[in-house]
PDB file of C-alpha atoms and ligand atoms in Angstrom:
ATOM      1  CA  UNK A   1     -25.873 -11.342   9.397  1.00 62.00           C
ATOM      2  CA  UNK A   2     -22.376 -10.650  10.315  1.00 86.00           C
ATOM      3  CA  UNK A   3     -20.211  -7.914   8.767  1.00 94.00           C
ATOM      4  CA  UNK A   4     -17.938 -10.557   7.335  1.00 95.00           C
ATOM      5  CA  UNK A   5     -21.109 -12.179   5.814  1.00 94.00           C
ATOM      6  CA  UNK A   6     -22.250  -9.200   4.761  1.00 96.00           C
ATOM      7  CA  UNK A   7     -18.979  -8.337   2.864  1.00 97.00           C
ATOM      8  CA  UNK A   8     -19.057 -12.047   1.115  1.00 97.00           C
ATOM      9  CA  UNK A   9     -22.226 -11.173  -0.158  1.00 96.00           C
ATOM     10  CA  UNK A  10     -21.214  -8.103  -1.469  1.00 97.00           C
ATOM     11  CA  UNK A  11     -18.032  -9.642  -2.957  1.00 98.00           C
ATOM     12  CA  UNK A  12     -20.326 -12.345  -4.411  1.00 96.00           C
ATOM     13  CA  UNK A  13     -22.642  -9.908  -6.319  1.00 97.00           C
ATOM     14  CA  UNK A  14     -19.887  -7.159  -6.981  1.00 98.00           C
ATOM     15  CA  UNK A  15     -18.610  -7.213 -11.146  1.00 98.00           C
ATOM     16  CA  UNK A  16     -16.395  -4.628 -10.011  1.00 98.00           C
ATOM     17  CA  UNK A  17     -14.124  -4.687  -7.032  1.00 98.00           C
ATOM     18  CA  UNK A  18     -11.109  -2.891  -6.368  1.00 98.00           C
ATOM     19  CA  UNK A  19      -8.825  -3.640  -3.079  1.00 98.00           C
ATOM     20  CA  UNK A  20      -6.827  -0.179  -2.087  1.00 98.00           C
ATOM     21  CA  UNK A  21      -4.077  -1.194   0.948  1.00 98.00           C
ATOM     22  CA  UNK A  22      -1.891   0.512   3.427  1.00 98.00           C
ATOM     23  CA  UNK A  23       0.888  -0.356   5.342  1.00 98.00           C
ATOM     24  CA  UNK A  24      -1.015  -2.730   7.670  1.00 98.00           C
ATOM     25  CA  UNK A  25      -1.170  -5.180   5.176  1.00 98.00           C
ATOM     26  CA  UNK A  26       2.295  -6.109   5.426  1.00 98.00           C
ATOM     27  CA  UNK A  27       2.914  -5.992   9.074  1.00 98.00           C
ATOM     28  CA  UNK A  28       1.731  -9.713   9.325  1.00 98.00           C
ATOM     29  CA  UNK A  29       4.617  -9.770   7.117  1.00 98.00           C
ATOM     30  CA  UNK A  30       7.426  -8.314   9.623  1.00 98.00           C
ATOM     31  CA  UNK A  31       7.243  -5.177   8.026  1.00 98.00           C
ATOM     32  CA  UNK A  32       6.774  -2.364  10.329  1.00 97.00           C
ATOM     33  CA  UNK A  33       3.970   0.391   9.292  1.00 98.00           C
ATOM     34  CA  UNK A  34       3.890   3.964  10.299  1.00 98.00           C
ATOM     35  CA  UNK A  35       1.782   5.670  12.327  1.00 97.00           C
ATOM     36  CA  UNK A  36       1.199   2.369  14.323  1.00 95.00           C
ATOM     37  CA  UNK A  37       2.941   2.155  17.936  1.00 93.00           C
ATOM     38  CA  UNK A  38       5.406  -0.022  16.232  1.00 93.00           C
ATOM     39  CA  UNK A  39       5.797   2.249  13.109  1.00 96.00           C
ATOM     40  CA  UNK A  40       8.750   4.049  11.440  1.00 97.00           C
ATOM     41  CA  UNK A  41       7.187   7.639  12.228  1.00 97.00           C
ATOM     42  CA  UNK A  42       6.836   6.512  15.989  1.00 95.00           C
ATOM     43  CA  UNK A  43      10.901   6.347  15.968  1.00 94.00           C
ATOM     44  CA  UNK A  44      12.032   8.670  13.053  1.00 96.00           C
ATOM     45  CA  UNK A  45      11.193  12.025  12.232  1.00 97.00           C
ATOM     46  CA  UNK A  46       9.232  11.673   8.429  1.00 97.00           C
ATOM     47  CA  UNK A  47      10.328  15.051   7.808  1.00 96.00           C
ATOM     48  CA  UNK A  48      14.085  13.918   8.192  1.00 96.00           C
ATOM     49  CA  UNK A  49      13.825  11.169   5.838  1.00 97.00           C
ATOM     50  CA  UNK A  50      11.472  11.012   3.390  1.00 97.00           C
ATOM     51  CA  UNK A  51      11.179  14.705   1.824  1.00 97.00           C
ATOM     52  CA  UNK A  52      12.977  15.993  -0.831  1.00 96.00           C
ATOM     53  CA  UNK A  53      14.658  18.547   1.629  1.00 96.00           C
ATOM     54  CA  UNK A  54      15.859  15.301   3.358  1.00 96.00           C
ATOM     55  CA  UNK A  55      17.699  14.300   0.235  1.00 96.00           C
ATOM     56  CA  UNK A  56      18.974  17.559  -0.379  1.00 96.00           C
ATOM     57  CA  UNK A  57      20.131  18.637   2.923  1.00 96.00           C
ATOM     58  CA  UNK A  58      21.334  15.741   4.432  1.00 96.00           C
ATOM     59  CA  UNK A  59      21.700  12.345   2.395  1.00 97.00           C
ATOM     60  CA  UNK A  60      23.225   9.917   4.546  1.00 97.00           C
ATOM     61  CA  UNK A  61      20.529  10.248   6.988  1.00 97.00           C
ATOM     62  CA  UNK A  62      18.273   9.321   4.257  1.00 98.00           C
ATOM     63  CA  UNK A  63      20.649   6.879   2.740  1.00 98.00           C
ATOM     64  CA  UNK A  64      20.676   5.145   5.884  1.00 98.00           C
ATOM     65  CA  UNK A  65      16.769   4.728   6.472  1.00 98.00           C
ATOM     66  CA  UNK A  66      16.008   3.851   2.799  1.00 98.00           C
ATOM     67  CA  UNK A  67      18.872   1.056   2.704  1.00 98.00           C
ATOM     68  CA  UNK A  68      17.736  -0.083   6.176  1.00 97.00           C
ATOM     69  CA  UNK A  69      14.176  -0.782   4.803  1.00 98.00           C
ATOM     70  CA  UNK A  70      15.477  -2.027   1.803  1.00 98.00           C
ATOM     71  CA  UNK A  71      17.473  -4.620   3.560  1.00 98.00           C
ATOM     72  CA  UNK A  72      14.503  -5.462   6.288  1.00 98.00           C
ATOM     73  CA  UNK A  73      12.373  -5.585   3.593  1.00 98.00           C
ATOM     74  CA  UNK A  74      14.909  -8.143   1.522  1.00 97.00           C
ATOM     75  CA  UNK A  75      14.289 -11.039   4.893  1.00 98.00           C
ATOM     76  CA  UNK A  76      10.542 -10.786   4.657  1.00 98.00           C
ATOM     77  CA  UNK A  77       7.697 -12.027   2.142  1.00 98.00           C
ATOM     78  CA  UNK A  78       4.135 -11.447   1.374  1.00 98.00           C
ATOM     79  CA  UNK A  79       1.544 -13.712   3.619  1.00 98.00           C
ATOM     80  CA  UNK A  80      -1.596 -15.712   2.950  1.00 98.00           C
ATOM     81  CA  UNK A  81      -3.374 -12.411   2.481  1.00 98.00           C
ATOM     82  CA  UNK A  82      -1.458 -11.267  -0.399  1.00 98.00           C
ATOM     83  CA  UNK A  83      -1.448 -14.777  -1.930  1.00 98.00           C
ATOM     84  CA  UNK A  84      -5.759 -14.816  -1.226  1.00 98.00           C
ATOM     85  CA  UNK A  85      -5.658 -11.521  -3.274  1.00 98.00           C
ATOM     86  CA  UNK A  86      -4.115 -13.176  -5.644  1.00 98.00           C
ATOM     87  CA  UNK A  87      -6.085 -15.787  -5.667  1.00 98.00           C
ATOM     88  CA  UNK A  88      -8.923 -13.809  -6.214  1.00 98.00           C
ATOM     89  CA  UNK A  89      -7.804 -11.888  -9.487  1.00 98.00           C
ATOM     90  CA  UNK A  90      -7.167 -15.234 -11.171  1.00 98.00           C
ATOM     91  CA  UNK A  91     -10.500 -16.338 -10.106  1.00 97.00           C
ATOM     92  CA  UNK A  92     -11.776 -12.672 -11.632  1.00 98.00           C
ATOM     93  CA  UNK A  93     -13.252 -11.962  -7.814  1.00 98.00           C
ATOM     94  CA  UNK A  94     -11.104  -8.929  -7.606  1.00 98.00           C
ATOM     95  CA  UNK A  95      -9.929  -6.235 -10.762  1.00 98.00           C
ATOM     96  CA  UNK A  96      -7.632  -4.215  -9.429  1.00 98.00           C
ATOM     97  CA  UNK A  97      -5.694  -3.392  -6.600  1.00 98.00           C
ATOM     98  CA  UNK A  98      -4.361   0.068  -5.795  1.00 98.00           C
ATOM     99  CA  UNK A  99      -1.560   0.271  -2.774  1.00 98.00           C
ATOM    100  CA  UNK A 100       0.267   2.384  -1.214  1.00 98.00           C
ATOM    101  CA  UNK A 101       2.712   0.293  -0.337  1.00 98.00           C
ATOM    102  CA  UNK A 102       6.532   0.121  -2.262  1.00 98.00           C
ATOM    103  CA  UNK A 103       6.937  -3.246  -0.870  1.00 98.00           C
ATOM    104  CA  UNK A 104       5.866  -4.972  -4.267  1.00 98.00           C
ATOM    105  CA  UNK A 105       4.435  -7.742  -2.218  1.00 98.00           C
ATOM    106  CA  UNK A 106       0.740  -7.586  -3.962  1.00 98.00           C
ATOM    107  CA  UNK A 107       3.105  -7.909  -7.366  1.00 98.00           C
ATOM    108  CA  UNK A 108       5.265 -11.025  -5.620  1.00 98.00           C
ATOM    109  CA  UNK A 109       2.292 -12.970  -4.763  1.00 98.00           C
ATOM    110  CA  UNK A 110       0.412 -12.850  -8.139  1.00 98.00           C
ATOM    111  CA  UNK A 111      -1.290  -9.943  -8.495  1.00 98.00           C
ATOM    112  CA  UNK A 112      -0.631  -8.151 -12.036  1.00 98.00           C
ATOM    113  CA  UNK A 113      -3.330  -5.446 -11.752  1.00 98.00           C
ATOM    114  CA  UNK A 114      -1.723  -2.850  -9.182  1.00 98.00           C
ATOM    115  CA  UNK A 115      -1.568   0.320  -8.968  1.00 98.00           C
ATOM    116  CA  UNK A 116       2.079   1.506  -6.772  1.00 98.00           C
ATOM    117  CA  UNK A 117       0.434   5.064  -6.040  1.00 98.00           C
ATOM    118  CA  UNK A 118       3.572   5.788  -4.042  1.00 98.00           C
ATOM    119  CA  UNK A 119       5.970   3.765  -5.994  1.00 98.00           C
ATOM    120  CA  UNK A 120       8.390   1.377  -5.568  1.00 98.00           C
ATOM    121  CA  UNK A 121      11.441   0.985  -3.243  1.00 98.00           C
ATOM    122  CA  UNK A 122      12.819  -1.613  -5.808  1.00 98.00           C
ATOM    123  CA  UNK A 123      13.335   0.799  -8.538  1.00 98.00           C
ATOM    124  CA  UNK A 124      15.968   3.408  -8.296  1.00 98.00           C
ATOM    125  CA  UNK A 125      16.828   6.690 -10.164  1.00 98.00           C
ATOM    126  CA  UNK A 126      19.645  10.101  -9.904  1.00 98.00           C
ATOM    127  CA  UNK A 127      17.374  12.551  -7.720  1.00 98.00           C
ATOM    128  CA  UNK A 128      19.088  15.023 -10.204  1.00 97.00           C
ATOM    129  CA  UNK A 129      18.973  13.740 -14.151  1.00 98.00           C
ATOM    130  CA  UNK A 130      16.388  10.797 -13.397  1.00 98.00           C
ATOM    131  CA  UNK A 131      18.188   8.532 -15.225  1.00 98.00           C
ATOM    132  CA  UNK A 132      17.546   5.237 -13.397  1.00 98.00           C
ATOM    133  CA  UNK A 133      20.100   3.452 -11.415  1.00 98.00           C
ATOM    134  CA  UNK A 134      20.485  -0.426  -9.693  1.00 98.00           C
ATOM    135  CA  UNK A 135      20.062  -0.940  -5.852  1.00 98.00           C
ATOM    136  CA  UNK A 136      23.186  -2.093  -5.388  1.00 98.00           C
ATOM    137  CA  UNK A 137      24.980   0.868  -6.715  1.00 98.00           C
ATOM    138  CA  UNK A 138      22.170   2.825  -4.212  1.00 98.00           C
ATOM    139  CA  UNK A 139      23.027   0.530  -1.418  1.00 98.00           C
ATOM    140  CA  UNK A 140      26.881   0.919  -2.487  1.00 98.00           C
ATOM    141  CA  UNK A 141      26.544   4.627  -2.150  1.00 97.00           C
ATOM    142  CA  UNK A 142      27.438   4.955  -5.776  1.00 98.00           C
ATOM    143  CA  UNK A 143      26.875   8.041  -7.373  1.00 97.00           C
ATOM    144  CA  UNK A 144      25.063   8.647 -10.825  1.00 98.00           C
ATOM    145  CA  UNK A 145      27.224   7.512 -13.543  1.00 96.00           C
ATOM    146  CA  UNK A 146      25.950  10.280 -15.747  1.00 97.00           C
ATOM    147  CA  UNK A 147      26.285  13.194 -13.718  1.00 97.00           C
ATOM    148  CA  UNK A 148      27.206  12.457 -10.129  1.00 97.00           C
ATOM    149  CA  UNK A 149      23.968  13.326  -8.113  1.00 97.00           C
ATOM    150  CA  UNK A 150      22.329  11.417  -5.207  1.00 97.00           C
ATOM    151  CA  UNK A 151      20.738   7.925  -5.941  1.00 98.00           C
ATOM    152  CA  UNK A 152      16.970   7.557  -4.500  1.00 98.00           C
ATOM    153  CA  UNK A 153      14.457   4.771  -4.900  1.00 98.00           C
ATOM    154  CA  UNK A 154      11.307   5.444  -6.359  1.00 98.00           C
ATOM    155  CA  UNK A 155       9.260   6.186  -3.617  1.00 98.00           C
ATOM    156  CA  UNK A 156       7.220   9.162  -3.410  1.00 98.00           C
ATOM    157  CA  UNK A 157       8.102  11.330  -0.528  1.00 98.00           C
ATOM    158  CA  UNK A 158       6.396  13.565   1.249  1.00 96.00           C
ATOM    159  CA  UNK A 159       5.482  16.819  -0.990  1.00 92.00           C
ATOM    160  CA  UNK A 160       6.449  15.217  -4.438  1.00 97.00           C
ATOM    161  CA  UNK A 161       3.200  14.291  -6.718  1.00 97.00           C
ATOM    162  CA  UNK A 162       2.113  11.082  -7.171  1.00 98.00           C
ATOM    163  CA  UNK A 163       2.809   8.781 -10.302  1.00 98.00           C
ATOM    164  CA  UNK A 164       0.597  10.340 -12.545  1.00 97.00           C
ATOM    165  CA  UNK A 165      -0.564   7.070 -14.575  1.00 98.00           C
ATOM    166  CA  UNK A 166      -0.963   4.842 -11.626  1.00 98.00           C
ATOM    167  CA  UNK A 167      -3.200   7.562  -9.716  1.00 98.00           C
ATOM    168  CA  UNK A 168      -5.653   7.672 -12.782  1.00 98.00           C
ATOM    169  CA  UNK A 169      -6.024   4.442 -12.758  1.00 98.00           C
ATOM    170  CA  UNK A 170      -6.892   3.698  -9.649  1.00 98.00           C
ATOM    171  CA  UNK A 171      -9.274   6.766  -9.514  1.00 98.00           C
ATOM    172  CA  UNK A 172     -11.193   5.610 -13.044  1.00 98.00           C
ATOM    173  CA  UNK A 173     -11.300   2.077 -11.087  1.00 98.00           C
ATOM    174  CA  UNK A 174     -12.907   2.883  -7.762  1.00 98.00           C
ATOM    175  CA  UNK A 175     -14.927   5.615  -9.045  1.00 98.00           C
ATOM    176  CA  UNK A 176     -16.790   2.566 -11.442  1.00 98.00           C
ATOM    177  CA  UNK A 177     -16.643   0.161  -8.901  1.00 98.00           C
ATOM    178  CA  UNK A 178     -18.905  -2.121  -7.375  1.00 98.00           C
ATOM    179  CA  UNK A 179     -17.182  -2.696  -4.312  1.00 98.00           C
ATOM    180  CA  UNK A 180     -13.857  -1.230  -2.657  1.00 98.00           C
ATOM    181  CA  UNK A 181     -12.290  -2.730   0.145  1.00 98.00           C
ATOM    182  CA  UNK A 182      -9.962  -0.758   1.892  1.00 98.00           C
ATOM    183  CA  UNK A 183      -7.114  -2.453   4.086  1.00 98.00           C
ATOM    184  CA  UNK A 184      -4.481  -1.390   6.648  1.00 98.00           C
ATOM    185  CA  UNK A 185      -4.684   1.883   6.190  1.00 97.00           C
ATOM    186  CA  UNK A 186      -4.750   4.726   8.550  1.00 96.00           C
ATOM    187  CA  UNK A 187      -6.119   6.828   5.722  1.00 95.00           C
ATOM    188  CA  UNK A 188      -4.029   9.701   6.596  1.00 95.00           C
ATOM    189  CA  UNK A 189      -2.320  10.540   3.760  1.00 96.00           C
ATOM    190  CA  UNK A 190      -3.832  12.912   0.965  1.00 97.00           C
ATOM    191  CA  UNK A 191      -4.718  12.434  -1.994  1.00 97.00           C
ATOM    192  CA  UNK A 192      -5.015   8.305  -1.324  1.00 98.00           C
ATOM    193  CA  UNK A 193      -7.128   8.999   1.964  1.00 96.00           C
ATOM    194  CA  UNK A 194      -9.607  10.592  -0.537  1.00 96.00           C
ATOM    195  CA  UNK A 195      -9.828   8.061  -2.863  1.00 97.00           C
ATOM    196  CA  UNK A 196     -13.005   5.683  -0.930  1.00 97.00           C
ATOM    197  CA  UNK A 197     -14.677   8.373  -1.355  1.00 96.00           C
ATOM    198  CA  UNK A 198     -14.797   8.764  -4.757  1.00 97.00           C
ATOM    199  CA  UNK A 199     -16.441   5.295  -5.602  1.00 97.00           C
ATOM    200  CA  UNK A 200     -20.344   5.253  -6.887  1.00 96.00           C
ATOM    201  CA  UNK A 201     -19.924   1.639  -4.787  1.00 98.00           C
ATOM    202  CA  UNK A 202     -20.065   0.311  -1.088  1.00 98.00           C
ATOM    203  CA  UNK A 203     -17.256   1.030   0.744  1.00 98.00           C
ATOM    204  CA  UNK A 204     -15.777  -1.598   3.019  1.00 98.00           C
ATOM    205  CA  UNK A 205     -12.906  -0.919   5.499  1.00 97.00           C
ATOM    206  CA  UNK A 206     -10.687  -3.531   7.049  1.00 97.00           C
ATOM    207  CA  UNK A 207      -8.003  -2.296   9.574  1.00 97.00           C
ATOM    208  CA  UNK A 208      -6.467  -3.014  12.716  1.00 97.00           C
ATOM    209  CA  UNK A 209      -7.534   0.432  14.783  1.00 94.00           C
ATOM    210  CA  UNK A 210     -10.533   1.854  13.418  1.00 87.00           C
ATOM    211  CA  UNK A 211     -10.012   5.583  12.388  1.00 74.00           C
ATOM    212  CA  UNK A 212     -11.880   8.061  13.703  1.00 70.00           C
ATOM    213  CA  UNK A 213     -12.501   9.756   9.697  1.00 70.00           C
ATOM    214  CA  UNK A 214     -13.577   6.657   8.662  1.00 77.00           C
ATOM    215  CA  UNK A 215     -17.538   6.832   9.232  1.00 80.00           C
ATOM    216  CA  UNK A 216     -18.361   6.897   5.143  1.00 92.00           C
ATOM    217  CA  UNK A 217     -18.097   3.371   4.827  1.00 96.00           C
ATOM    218  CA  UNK A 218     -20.723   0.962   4.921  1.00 97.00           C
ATOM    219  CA  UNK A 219     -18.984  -1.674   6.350  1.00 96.00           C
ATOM    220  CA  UNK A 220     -16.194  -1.520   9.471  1.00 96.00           C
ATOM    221  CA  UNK A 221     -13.963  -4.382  10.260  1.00 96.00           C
ATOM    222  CA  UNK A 222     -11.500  -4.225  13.032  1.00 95.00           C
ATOM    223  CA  UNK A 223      -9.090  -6.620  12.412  1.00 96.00           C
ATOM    224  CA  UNK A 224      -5.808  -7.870  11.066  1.00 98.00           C
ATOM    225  CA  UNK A 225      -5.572  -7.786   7.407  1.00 98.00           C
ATOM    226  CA  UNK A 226      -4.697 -11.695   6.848  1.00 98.00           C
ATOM    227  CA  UNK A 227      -7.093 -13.606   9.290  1.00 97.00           C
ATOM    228  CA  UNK A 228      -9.964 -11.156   8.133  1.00 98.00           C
ATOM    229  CA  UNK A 229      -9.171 -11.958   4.681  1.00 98.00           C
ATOM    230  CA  UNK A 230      -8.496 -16.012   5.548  1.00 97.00           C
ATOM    231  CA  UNK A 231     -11.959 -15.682   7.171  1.00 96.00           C
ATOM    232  CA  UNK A 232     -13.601 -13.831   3.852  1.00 97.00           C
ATOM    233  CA  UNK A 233     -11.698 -16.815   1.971  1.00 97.00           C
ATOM    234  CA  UNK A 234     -12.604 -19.640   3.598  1.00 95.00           C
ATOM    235  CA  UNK A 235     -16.755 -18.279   3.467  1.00 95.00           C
ATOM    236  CA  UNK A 236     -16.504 -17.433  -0.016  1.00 95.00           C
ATOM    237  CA  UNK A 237     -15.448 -21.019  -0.390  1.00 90.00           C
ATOM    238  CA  UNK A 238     -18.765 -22.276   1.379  1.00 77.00           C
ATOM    239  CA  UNK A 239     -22.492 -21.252  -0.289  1.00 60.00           C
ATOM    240  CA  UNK A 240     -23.374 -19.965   2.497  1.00 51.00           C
TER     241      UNK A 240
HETATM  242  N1  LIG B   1      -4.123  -5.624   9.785  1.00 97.13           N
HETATM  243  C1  LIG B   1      -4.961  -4.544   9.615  1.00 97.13           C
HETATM  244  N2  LIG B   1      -4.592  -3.264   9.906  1.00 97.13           N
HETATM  245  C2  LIG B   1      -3.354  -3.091  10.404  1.00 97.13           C
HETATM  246  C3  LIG B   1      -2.446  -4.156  10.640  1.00 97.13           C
HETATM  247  C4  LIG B   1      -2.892  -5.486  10.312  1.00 97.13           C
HETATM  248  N3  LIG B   1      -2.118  -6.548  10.476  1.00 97.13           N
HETATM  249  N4  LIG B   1      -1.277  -3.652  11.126  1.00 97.13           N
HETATM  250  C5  LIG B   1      -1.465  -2.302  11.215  1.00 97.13           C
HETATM  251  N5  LIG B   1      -2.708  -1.978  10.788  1.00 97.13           N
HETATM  252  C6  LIG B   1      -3.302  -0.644  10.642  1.00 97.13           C
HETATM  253  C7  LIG B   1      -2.859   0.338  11.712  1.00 97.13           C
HETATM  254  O1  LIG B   1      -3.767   0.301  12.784  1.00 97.13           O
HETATM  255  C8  LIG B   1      -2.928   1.679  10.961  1.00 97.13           C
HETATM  256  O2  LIG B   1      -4.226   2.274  11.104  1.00 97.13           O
HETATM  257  O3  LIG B   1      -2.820  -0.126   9.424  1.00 97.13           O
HETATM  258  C9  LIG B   1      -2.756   1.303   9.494  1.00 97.13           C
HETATM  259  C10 LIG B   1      -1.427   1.731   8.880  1.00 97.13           C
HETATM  260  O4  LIG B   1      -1.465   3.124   8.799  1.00 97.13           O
HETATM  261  P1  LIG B   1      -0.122   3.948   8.510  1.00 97.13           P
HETATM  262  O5  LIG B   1       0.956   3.437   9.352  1.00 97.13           O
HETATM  263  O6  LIG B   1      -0.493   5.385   8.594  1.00 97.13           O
HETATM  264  O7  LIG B   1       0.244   3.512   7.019  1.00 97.13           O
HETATM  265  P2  LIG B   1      -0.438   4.021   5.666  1.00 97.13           P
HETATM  266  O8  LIG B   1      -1.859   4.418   5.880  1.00 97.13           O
HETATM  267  O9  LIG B   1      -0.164   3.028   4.634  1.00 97.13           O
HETATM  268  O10 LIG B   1       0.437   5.355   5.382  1.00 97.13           O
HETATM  269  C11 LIG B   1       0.208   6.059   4.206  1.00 97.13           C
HETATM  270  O11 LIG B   1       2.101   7.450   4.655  1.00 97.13           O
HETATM  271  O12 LIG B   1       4.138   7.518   5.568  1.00 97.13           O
HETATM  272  C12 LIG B   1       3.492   7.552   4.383  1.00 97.13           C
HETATM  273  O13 LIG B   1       4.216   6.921   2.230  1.00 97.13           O
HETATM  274  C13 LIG B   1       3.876   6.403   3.476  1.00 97.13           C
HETATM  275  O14 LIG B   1       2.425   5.042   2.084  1.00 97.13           O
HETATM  276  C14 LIG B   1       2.583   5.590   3.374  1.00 97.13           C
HETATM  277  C15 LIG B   1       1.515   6.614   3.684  1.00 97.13           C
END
């Protein structure tokens, strides 16, 4: 039986399954990941960027690479993928869906149970008070109103803890799931690249360039994140 077969099966008889994504499931999008060839880290230095020292010490360097991913971000949209995850939810195949991702596309296409374990680009806030802001006063270079500091987003970058709500979420979900499909992740980053472990469930992994850390799971797929999940849609739809 193929791997894809064997993951419809396991999607089939699953009560509980929880989707946790990277970057590489918006690159079929236009949206550039990180630690790809193509990704933001391959050009731009993550310590100069997207650290708080980066928006302490030098702000319109990290002014300028927040509103330029903000603005690539604004010409692109989530694909079929997104939408079949969607699609899924509704149909009560899937629970929950934790991401990394700020992009909101899981959100856009229909999802309403995600976790944003490294928050959201769309949102904004005063690095200094917290009190939250709009993007175009960020993408204005505005100041706060209230007390003058830096705008941000709400991203999480690179030493700051995650969201504490979302990231007990998705660890209650995947430790008492089923199933947990992981997808277009490099599964670099701690604490996320900890979380497949943590699941009582089978672990499926669905990514582009297959990881070298990434011998837990019980199921590899290389692939890209929207014909892999196209082909899981259109088998699900068959009784096989
Ligand atoms: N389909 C499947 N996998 C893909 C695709 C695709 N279309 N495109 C890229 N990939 C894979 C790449 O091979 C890579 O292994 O997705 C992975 C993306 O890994 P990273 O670029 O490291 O992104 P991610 O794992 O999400 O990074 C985690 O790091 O920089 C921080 O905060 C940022 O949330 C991000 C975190």
């Amino acid at each position: 039986m193929s791997q894809i077969q064997t993951v419809v099966e396991w999607i089939r008889s699953s009560k509980k399954t929880i989707v946790l994504t990277g970057a590489g499931m918006s690159t079929e999008s236009g949206v550039p990941d990180f630690r790809s060839a193509s990704g933001w880290w391959t050009k731009t230095d993550p310590q100069q960027v997207a650290t708080v020292d980066a928006i302490e010490s030098n702000y319109p360097l990290f002014h300028e690479f927040y509103s330029m991913r903000i603005n690539l971000l604004d010409k692109c949209s989530p694909h079929e993928g997104h939408y079949i995850l969607a699609n899924w939810e509704k149909r009560g195949i899937l629970q929950h869906i934790a991401t990394q991702n700020v992009d909101g596309f899981h959100s856009k296409a229909g999802n309403t149970q995600v976790e944003e374990l490294h928050g959201s680009i769309y949102t904004f806030r005063c690095h200094s008070c917290g009190r939250s802001a709009s993007k175009e006063a960020f993408l204005a270079k505005e100041h706060c109103a209230h007390c003058q500091g830096n705008l941000r987003p709400n991203v999480v970058l690179f030493g700051e803890m995650l969201p504490e709500r979302a990231w007990h979420n998705a660890l209650l979900n995947i430790q008492s799931a089923d199933l947990v499909i992981v997808i277009g992740t490099s599964l670099e980053v701690y604490p996320v690249n900890q979380l497949p472990k943590m699941t009582k469930g089978k672990k499926v992994y669905i990514n582009k360039e297959i990881a070298h850390h990434s011998t837990y799971f019980d199921c590899i797929i290389e692939g890209r994140a929207k014909e892999v999940l196209i082909n899981l849609q259109e088998r699900l739809e068959k009784n096989y």
